[in-house]
Coordinates of C-alpha atoms and ligand atoms in Angstrom, one line a residue:
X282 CA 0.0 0.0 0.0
X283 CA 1.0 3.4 -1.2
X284 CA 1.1 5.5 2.2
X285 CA 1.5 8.7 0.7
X286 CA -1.0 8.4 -2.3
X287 CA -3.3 6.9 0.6
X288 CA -3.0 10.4 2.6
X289 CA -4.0 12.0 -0.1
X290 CA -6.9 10.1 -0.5
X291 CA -7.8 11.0 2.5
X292 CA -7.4 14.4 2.4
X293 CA -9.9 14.3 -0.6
X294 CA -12.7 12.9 1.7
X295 CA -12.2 9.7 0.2
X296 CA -11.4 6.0 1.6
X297 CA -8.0 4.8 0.9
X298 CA -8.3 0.6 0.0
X299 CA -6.5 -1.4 2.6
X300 CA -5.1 -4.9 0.9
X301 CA -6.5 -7.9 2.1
X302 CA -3.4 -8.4 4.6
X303 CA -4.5 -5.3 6.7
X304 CA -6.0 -7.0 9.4
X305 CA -1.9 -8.2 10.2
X306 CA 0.6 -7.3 12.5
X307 CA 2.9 -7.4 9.6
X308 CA 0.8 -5.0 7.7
X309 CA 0.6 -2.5 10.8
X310 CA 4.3 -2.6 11.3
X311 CA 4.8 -1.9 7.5
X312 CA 3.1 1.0 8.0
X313 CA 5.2 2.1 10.5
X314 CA 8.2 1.1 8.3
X315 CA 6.7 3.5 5.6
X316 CA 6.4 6.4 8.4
X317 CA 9.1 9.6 7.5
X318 CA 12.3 9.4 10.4
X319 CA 10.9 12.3 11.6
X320 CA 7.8 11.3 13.1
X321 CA 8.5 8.1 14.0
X322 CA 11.2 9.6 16.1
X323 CA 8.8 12.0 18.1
X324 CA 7.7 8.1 20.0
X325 CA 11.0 8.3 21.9
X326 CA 10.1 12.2 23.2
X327 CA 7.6 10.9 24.9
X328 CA 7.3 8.7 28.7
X329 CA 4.9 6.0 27.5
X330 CA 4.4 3.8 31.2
X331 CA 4.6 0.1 31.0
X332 CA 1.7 -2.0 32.5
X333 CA 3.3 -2.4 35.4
X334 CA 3.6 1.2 36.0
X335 CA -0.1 1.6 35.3
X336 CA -1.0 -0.6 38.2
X337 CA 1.3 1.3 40.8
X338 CA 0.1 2.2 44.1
X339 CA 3.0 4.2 45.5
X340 CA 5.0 7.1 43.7
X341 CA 8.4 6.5 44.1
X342 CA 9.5 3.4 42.1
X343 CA 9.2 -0.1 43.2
X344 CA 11.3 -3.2 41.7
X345 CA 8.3 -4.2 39.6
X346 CA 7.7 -0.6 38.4
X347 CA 11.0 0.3 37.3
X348 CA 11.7 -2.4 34.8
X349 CA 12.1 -1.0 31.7
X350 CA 9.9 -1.9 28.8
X351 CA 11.7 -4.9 27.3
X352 CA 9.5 -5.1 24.2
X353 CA 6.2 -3.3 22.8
X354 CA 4.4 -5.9 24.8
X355 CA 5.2 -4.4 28.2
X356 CA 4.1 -0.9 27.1
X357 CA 0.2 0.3 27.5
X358 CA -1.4 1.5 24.8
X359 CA -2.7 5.1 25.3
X360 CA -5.5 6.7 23.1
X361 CA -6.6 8.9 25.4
X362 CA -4.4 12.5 24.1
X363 CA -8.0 13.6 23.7
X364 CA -8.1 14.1 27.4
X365 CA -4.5 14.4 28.5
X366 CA -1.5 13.7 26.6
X367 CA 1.4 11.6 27.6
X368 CA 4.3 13.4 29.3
X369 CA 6.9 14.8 26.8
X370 CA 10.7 13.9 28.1
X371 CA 11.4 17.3 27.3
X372 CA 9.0 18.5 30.1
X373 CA 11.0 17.1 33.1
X374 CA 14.3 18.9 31.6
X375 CA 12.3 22.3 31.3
X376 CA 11.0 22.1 35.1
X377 CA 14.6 21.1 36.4
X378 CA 15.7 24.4 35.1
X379 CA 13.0 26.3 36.4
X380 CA 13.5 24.9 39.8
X381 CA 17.2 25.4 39.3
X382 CA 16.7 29.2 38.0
X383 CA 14.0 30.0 41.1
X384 CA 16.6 28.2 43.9
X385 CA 19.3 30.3 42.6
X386 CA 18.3 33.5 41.8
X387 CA 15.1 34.0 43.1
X388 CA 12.9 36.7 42.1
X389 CA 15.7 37.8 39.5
X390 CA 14.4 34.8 37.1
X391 CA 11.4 36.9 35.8
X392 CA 14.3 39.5 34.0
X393 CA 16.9 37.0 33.4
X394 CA 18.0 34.6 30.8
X395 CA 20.4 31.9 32.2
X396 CA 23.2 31.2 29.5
X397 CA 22.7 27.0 29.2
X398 CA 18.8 27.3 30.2
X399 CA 15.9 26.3 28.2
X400 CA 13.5 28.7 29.1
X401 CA 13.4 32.1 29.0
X402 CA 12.8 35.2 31.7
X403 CA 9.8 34.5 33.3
X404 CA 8.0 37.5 31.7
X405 CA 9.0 36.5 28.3
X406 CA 7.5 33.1 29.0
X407 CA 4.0 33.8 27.8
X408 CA 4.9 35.6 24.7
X409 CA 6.9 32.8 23.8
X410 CA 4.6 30.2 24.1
X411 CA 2.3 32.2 22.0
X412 CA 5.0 32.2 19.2
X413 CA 5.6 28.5 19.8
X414 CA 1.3 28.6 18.9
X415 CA 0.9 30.1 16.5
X416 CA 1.6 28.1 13.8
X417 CA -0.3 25.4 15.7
X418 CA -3.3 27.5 15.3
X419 CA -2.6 29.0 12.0
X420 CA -2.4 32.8 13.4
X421 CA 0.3 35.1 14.0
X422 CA 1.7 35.8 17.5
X423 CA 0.5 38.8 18.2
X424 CA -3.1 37.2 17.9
X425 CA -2.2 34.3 20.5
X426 CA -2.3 34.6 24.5
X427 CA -1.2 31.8 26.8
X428 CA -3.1 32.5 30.0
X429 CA -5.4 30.5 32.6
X430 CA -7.3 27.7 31.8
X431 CA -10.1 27.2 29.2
X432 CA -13.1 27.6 31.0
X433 CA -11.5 31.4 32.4
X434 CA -10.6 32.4 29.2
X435 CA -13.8 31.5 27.5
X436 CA -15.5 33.5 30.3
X437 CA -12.9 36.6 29.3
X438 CA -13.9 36.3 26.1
X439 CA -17.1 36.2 26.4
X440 CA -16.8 39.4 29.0
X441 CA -15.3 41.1 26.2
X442 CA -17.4 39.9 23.0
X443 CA -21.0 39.4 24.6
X444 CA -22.5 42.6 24.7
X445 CA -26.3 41.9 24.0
X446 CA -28.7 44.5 23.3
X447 CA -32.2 44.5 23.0
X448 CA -33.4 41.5 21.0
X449 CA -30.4 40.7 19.7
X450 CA -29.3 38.8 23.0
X451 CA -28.7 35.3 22.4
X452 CA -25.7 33.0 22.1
X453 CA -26.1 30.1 20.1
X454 CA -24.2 26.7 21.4
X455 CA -24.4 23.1 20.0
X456 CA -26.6 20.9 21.7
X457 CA -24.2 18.7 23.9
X458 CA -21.3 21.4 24.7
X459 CA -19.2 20.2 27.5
X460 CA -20.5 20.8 30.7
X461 CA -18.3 23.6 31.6
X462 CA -18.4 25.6 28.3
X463 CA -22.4 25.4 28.8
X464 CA -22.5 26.3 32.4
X465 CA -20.1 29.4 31.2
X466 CA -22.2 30.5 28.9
X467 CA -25.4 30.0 30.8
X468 CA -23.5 32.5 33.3
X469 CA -22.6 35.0 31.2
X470 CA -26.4 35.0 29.8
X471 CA -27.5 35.7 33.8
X472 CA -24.3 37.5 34.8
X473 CA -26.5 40.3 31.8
X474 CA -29.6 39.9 34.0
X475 CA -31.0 37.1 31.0
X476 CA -32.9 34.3 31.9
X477 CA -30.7 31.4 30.2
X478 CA -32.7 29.2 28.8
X479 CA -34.7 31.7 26.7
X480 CA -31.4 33.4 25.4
X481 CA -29.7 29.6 24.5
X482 CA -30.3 28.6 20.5
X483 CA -29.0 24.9 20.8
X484 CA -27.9 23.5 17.1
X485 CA -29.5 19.8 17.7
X486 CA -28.1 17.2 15.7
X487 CA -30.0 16.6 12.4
X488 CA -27.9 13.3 10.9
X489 CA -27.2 11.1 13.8
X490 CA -25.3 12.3 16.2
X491 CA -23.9 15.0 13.7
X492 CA -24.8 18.4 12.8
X493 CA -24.5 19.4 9.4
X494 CA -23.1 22.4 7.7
X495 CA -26.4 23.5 5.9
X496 CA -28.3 23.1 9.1
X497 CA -26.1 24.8 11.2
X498 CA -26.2 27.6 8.7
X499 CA -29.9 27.4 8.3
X500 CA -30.3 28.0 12.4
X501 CA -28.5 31.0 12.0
X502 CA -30.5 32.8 8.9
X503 CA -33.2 31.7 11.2
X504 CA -32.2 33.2 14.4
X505 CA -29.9 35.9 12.8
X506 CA -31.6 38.9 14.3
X507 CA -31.4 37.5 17.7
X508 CA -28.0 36.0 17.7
X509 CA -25.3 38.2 19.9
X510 CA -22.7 35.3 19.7
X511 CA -22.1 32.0 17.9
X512 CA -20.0 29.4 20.2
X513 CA -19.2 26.2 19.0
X514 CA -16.3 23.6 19.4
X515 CA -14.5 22.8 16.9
X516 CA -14.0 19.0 17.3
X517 CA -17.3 18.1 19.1
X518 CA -15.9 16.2 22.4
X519 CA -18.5 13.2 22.1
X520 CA -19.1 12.4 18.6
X521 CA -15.3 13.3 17.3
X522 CA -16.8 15.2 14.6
X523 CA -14.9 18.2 13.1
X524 CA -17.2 21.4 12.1
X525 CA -16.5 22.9 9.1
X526 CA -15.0 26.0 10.7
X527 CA -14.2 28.7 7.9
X528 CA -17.6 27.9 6.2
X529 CA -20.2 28.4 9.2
X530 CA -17.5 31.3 10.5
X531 CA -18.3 32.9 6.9
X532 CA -21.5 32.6 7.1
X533 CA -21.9 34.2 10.6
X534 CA -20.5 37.1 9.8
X535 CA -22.6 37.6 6.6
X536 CA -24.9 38.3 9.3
X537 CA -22.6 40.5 11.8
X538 CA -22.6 37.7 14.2
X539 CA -19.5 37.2 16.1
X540 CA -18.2 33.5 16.2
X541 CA -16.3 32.2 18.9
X542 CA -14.8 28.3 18.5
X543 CA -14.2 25.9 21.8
X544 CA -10.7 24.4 20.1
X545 CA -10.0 22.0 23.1
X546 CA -10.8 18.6 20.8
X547 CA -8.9 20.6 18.0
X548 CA -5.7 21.9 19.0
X549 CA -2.6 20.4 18.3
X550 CA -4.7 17.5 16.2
X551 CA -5.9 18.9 13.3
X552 CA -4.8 22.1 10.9
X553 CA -6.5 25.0 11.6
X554 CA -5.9 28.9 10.2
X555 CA -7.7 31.1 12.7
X556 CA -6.1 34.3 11.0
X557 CA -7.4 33.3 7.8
X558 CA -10.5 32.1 8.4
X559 CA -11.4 35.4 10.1
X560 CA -12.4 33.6 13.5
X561 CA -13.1 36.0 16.1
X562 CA -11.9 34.1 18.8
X563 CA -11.1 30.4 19.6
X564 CA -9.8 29.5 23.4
X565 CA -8.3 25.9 24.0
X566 CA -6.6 24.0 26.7
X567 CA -3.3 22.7 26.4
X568 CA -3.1 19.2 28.3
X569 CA -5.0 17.6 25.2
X570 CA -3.2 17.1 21.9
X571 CA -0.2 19.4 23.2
X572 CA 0.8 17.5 26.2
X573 CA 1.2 20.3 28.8
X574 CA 0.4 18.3 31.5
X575 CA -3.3 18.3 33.4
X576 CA -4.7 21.4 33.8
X577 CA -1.8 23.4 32.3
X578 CA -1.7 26.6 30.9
X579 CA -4.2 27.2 28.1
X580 CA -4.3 28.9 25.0
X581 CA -6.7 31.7 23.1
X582 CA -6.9 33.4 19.8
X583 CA -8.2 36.7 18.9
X584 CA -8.2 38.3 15.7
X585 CA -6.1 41.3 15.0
X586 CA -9.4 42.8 13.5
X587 CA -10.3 43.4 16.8
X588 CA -7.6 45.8 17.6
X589 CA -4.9 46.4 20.0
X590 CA -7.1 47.1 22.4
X591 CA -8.0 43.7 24.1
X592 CA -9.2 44.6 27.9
X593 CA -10.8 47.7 26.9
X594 CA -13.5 45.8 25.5
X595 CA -13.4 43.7 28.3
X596 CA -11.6 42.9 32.0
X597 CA -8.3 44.5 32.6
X598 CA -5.5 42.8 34.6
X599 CA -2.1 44.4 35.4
X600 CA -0.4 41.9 33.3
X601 CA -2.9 43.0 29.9
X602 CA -0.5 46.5 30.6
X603 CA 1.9 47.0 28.2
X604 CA 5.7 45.4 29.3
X605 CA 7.7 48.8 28.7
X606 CA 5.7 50.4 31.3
X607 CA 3.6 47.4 33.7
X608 CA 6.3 48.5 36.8
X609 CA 5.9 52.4 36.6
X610 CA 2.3 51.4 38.8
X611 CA 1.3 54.6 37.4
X612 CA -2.4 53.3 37.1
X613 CA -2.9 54.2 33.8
X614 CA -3.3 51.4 31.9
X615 CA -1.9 50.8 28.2
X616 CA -3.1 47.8 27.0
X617 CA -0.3 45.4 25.3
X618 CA -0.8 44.8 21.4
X619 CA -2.8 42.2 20.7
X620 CA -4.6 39.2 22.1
X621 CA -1.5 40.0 24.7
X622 CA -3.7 42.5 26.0
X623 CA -6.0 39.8 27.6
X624 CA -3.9 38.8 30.2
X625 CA -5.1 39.7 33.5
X626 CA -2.5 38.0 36.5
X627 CA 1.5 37.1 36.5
X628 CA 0.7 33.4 35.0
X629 CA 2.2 31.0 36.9
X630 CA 5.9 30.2 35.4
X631 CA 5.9 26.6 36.1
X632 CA 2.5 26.0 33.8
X633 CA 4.7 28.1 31.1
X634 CA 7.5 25.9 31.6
X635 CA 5.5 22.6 31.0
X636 CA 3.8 24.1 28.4
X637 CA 6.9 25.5 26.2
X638 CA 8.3 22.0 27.0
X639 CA 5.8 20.4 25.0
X640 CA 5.6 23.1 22.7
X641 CA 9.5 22.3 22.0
X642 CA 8.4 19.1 20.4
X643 CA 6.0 20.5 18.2
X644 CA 8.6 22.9 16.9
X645 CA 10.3 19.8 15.5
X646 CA 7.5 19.1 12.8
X647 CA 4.4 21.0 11.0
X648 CA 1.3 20.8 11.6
X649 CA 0.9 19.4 8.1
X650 CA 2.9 16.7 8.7
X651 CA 1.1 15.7 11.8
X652 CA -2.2 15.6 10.4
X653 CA -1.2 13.6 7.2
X654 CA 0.0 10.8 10.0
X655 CA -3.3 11.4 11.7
X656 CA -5.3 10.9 8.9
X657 CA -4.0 7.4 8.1
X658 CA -4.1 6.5 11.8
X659 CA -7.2 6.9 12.0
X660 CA -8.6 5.4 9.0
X661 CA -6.5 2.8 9.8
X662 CA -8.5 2.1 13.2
X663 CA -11.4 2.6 11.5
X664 CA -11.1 0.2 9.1
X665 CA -9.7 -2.5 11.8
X666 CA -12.9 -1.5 13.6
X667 CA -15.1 -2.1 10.8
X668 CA -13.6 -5.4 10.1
X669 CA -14.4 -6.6 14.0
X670 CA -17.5 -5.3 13.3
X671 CA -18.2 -7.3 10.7
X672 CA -16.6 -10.5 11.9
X673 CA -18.6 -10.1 14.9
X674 CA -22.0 -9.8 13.7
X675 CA -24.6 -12.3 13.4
X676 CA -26.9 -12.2 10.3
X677 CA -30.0 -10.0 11.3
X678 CA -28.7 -8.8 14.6
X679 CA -27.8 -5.6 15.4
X680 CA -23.6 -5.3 15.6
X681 CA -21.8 -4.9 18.6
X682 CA -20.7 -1.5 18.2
X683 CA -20.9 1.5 15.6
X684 CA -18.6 4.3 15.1
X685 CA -20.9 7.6 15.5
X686 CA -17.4 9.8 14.4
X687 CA -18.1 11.2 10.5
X688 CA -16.8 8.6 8.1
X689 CA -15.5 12.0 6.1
X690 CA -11.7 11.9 7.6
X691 CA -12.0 15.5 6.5
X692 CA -14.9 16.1 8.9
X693 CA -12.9 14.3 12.4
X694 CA -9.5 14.6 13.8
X695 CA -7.3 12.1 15.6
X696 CA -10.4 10.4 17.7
X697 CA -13.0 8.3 17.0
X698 CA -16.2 8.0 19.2
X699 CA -17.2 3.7 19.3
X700 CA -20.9 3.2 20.4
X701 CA -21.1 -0.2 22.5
X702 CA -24.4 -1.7 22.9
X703 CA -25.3 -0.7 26.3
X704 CA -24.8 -3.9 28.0
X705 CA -21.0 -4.4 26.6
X706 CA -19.8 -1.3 28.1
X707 CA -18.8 -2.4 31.3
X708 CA -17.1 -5.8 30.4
X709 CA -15.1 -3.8 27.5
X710 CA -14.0 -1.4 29.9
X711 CA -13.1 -4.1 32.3
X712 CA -11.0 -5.7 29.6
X713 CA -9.1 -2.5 28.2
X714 CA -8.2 -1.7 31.8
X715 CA -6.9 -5.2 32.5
X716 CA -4.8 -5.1 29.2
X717 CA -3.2 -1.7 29.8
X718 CA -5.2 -0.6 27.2
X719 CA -6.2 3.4 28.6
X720 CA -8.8 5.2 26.4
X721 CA -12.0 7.1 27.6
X722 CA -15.1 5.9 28.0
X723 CA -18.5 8.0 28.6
X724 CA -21.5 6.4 29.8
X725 CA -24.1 5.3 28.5
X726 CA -21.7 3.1 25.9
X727 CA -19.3 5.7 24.3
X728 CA -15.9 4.4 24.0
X729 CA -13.3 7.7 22.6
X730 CA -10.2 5.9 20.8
X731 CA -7.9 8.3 19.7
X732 CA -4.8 7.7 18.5
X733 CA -2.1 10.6 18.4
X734 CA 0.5 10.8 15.9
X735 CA 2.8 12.3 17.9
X736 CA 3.5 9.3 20.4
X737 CA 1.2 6.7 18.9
X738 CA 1.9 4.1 16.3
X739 CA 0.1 2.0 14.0
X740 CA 1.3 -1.3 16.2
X741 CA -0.3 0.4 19.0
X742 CA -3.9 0.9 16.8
X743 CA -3.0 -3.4 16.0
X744 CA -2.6 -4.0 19.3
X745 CA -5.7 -1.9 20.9
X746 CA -8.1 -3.9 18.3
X747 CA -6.9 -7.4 19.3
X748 CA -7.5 -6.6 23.1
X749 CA -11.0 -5.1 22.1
X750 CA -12.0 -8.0 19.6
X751 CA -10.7 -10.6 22.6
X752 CA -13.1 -8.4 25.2
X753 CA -16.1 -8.5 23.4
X754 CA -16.2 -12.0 22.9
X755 CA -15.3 -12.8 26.9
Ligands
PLP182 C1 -14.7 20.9 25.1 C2 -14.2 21.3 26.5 N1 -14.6 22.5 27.0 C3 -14.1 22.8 28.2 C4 -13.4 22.0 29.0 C5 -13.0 22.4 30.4 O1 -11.6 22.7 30.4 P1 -10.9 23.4 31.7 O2 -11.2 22.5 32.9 O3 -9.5 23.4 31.4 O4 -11.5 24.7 31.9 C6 -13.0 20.7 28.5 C7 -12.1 19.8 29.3 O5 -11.9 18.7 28.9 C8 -13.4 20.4 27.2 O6 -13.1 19.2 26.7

């Protein structure tokens, strides 16, 4: 099989044929074979735990957990970068110097760059992560801010582009959003002295799970006079699927709506060009696809349309005041250029640390390149699916499982969203657990398998599908 011609399938929307020998371990470690040096390389920046680790009950290691892997065998498999990505080795290098550089020198580390040290002053650190984003994001730097956390930021966007008036009141949100991004909004509706669930226009799904295009853009001609904001993720976190960003921000602002996008599911998995897509704003977290570590330091976009003049339309912070001037404590704020201008606290140095360590590794490769990996990845597991699908379905029964994700690779990123027939869910979980198999699994039977390029292999998608073939027939 022609990898590269197989990509490019892909990236057409169309479904690259697997030979008949796919279903083989020889097959998947052909592929691997075939990957560029490059990317397979990125594997060894990572700390992928071996079973043993998985199961261990004290921190400090035990003989058992600090065997090394001695073959693939020993490792876990890990599909669950949707949530939080495995540590990069880089990451434990960064902190070491940040400890080092706060022990030594104290509160002189926020204006000084150590000769042999990674990272930068600690009031550079920001800015430079936003560099290290940008391209990630597809948006220049001076449109990037790495601050907080996601939820905070979307609330600080939403301070600063949410200004209903009179009818035209309402944010519009998918029908499932993520707890936190719907109790944000709901918030923010009240926090205007709106009842919430009069000013909510929830896009239901009209295929499936999935929400087209056309009907997404049909809801807002409909509610187009009432719409104050448009806020939707761009990978939906339960169905994997990928919205078509550029054309339903297009068409929002053929009515003057302002479009906000939730990029936790998409950052750092697929390619995305916030600048040129004329996106108002996009927040995302960090501890995803980009491996910052949990709850690390998170990311937003706003376009330079909107100015240099970030906190005036919204909440001001010391840290939004321009550098040159922040310490003259004058009081009189100048906002930095830029989405820079968001910033509202110090951020904490050790987040920036983890985060530029993982950044580091993204600096070694494109976005591009990632994403053409992805794409095979995943219709790789989709296909190996399909296959135990079909092998374990009885004529005129109902199969054990469906994938709910778009079949369109150019409509999902890395992950794919497996439907279990209610009453398998709990002896498949059982079963991935006890294999060192770790993936996420929602109730009632949604089983998220998503492999990322950067650490995962297409052994590891081999490996995951013989475990969850073996489960559901136990
Ligand atoms: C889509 C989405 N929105 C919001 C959040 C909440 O993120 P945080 O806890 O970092 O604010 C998450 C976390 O996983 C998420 O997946």
């Amino acid at each position: 099989m022609d990898a590269a011609a197989a990509i490019n399938q892909l990236r057409a929307g169309e479904k690259p044929e697997f030979p008949s020998n796919a279903s083989s371990l020889d097959f998947a470690l052909s592929l691997d074979k075939s990957d560029s040096e490059v990317l397979k390389s990125f594997r060894t920046d990572f700390v992928i735990p071996t079973k043993a680790q998985l199961k261990r009950k004290t921190v400090n290691d035990t003989p058992e957990t600090t065997a090394q892997a001695s073959s693939s065998d020993d490792e876990i498999i890990y599909f669950c970068g949707n949530s939080l990505g495995l540590q990069p080795k880089a990451t434990r290098t960064y902190l070491d110097a940040y400890l080092k550089t706060w022990g030594s020198i104290g509160v002189n580390g926020h204006f000084t760059q150590l000769e042999d040290s990674p990272i930068g002053p600690y009031q550079d650190m920001a800015a430079d992560c936003a560099e290290k984003m940008a391209d990630i994001v597809g948006a220049s730097p001076a449109e990037i801010v790495s601050m907080n956390t996601l939820t905070i930021n979307l609330h600080l966007m939403m301070a600063a582009f949410y200004k209903p008036s009179g009818k035209k009141n309402k944010i519009m949100c998918e029908w499932r959003p993520f707890p936190s991004d719907w109790y944000a909004i709901e918030s923010q509706i009240e926090w205007h002295g709106l009842n919430a669930k009069d000013t909510m226009v929830l896009v239901e799904p009209n295929q499936d799970y999935l929400m087209t295009t056309d009907h997404i853009k049909q809801l807002i001609d409909k509610h187009a006079d009432e719409l104050a904001l448009i806020l939707l993720p761009g990978i939906q976190y339960w169905s994997g699927q990928l919205l078509d960003i550029p054309a339903i921000t297009a068409h929002a602002h053929q009515h003057n709506i302002t479009i906000g996008w939730d990029l936790a599911h998409a950052a750092g998995n697929v390619e995305l060009k916030l600048h040129d897509w004329d996106v108002d704003f996009a927040c995302w977290c960090t501890y995803k696809y980009m491996n910052s570590g949990a709850g690390g330091m998170a990311g937003a976009f706003v376009h330079e349309r909107h100015g240099n003049n970030g906190p005036n339309k919204g909440l001001k912070g010391w840290y939004g005041h321009d550098k040159t001037s922040r310490f003259l404590m004058d009081n009189k704020f100048v906002a930095t250029k830029g989405a820079q201008g968001f910033q509202v606290s110090n951020p904490s140095a050790i987040d920036l640390t983890s985060l530029s360590a993982a950044l580091s590794v993204f600096q070694k490769t494109s976005m591009k390149a990632l994403r053409e990996k992805s794409l095979l990845l995943t219709a790789y597991a989709e296909f190996m699916l399909n296959d135990i699908s079909k092998r374990n379905s009885t004529s005129g029964s109902e199969p054990p499982f469906r994938i709910i994700t778009p079949q369109d690779p150019r409509f999902r990123g890395a992950q794919l969203s497996v439907l279990l027939k209610e009453e398998l869910m709990e002896r498949v979980s059982a079963a991935l657990e006890k294999n060192g198999v770790v993936c996420d699994k929602r109730k009632p039977g949604i089983i998220r398998v998503a492999p990322a390029p950067l650490y995962n292999n297409f052994e590891d998608v081999w490996r995951f599908m013989e475990v969850f073939e073996k489960a559901l027939k136990e």
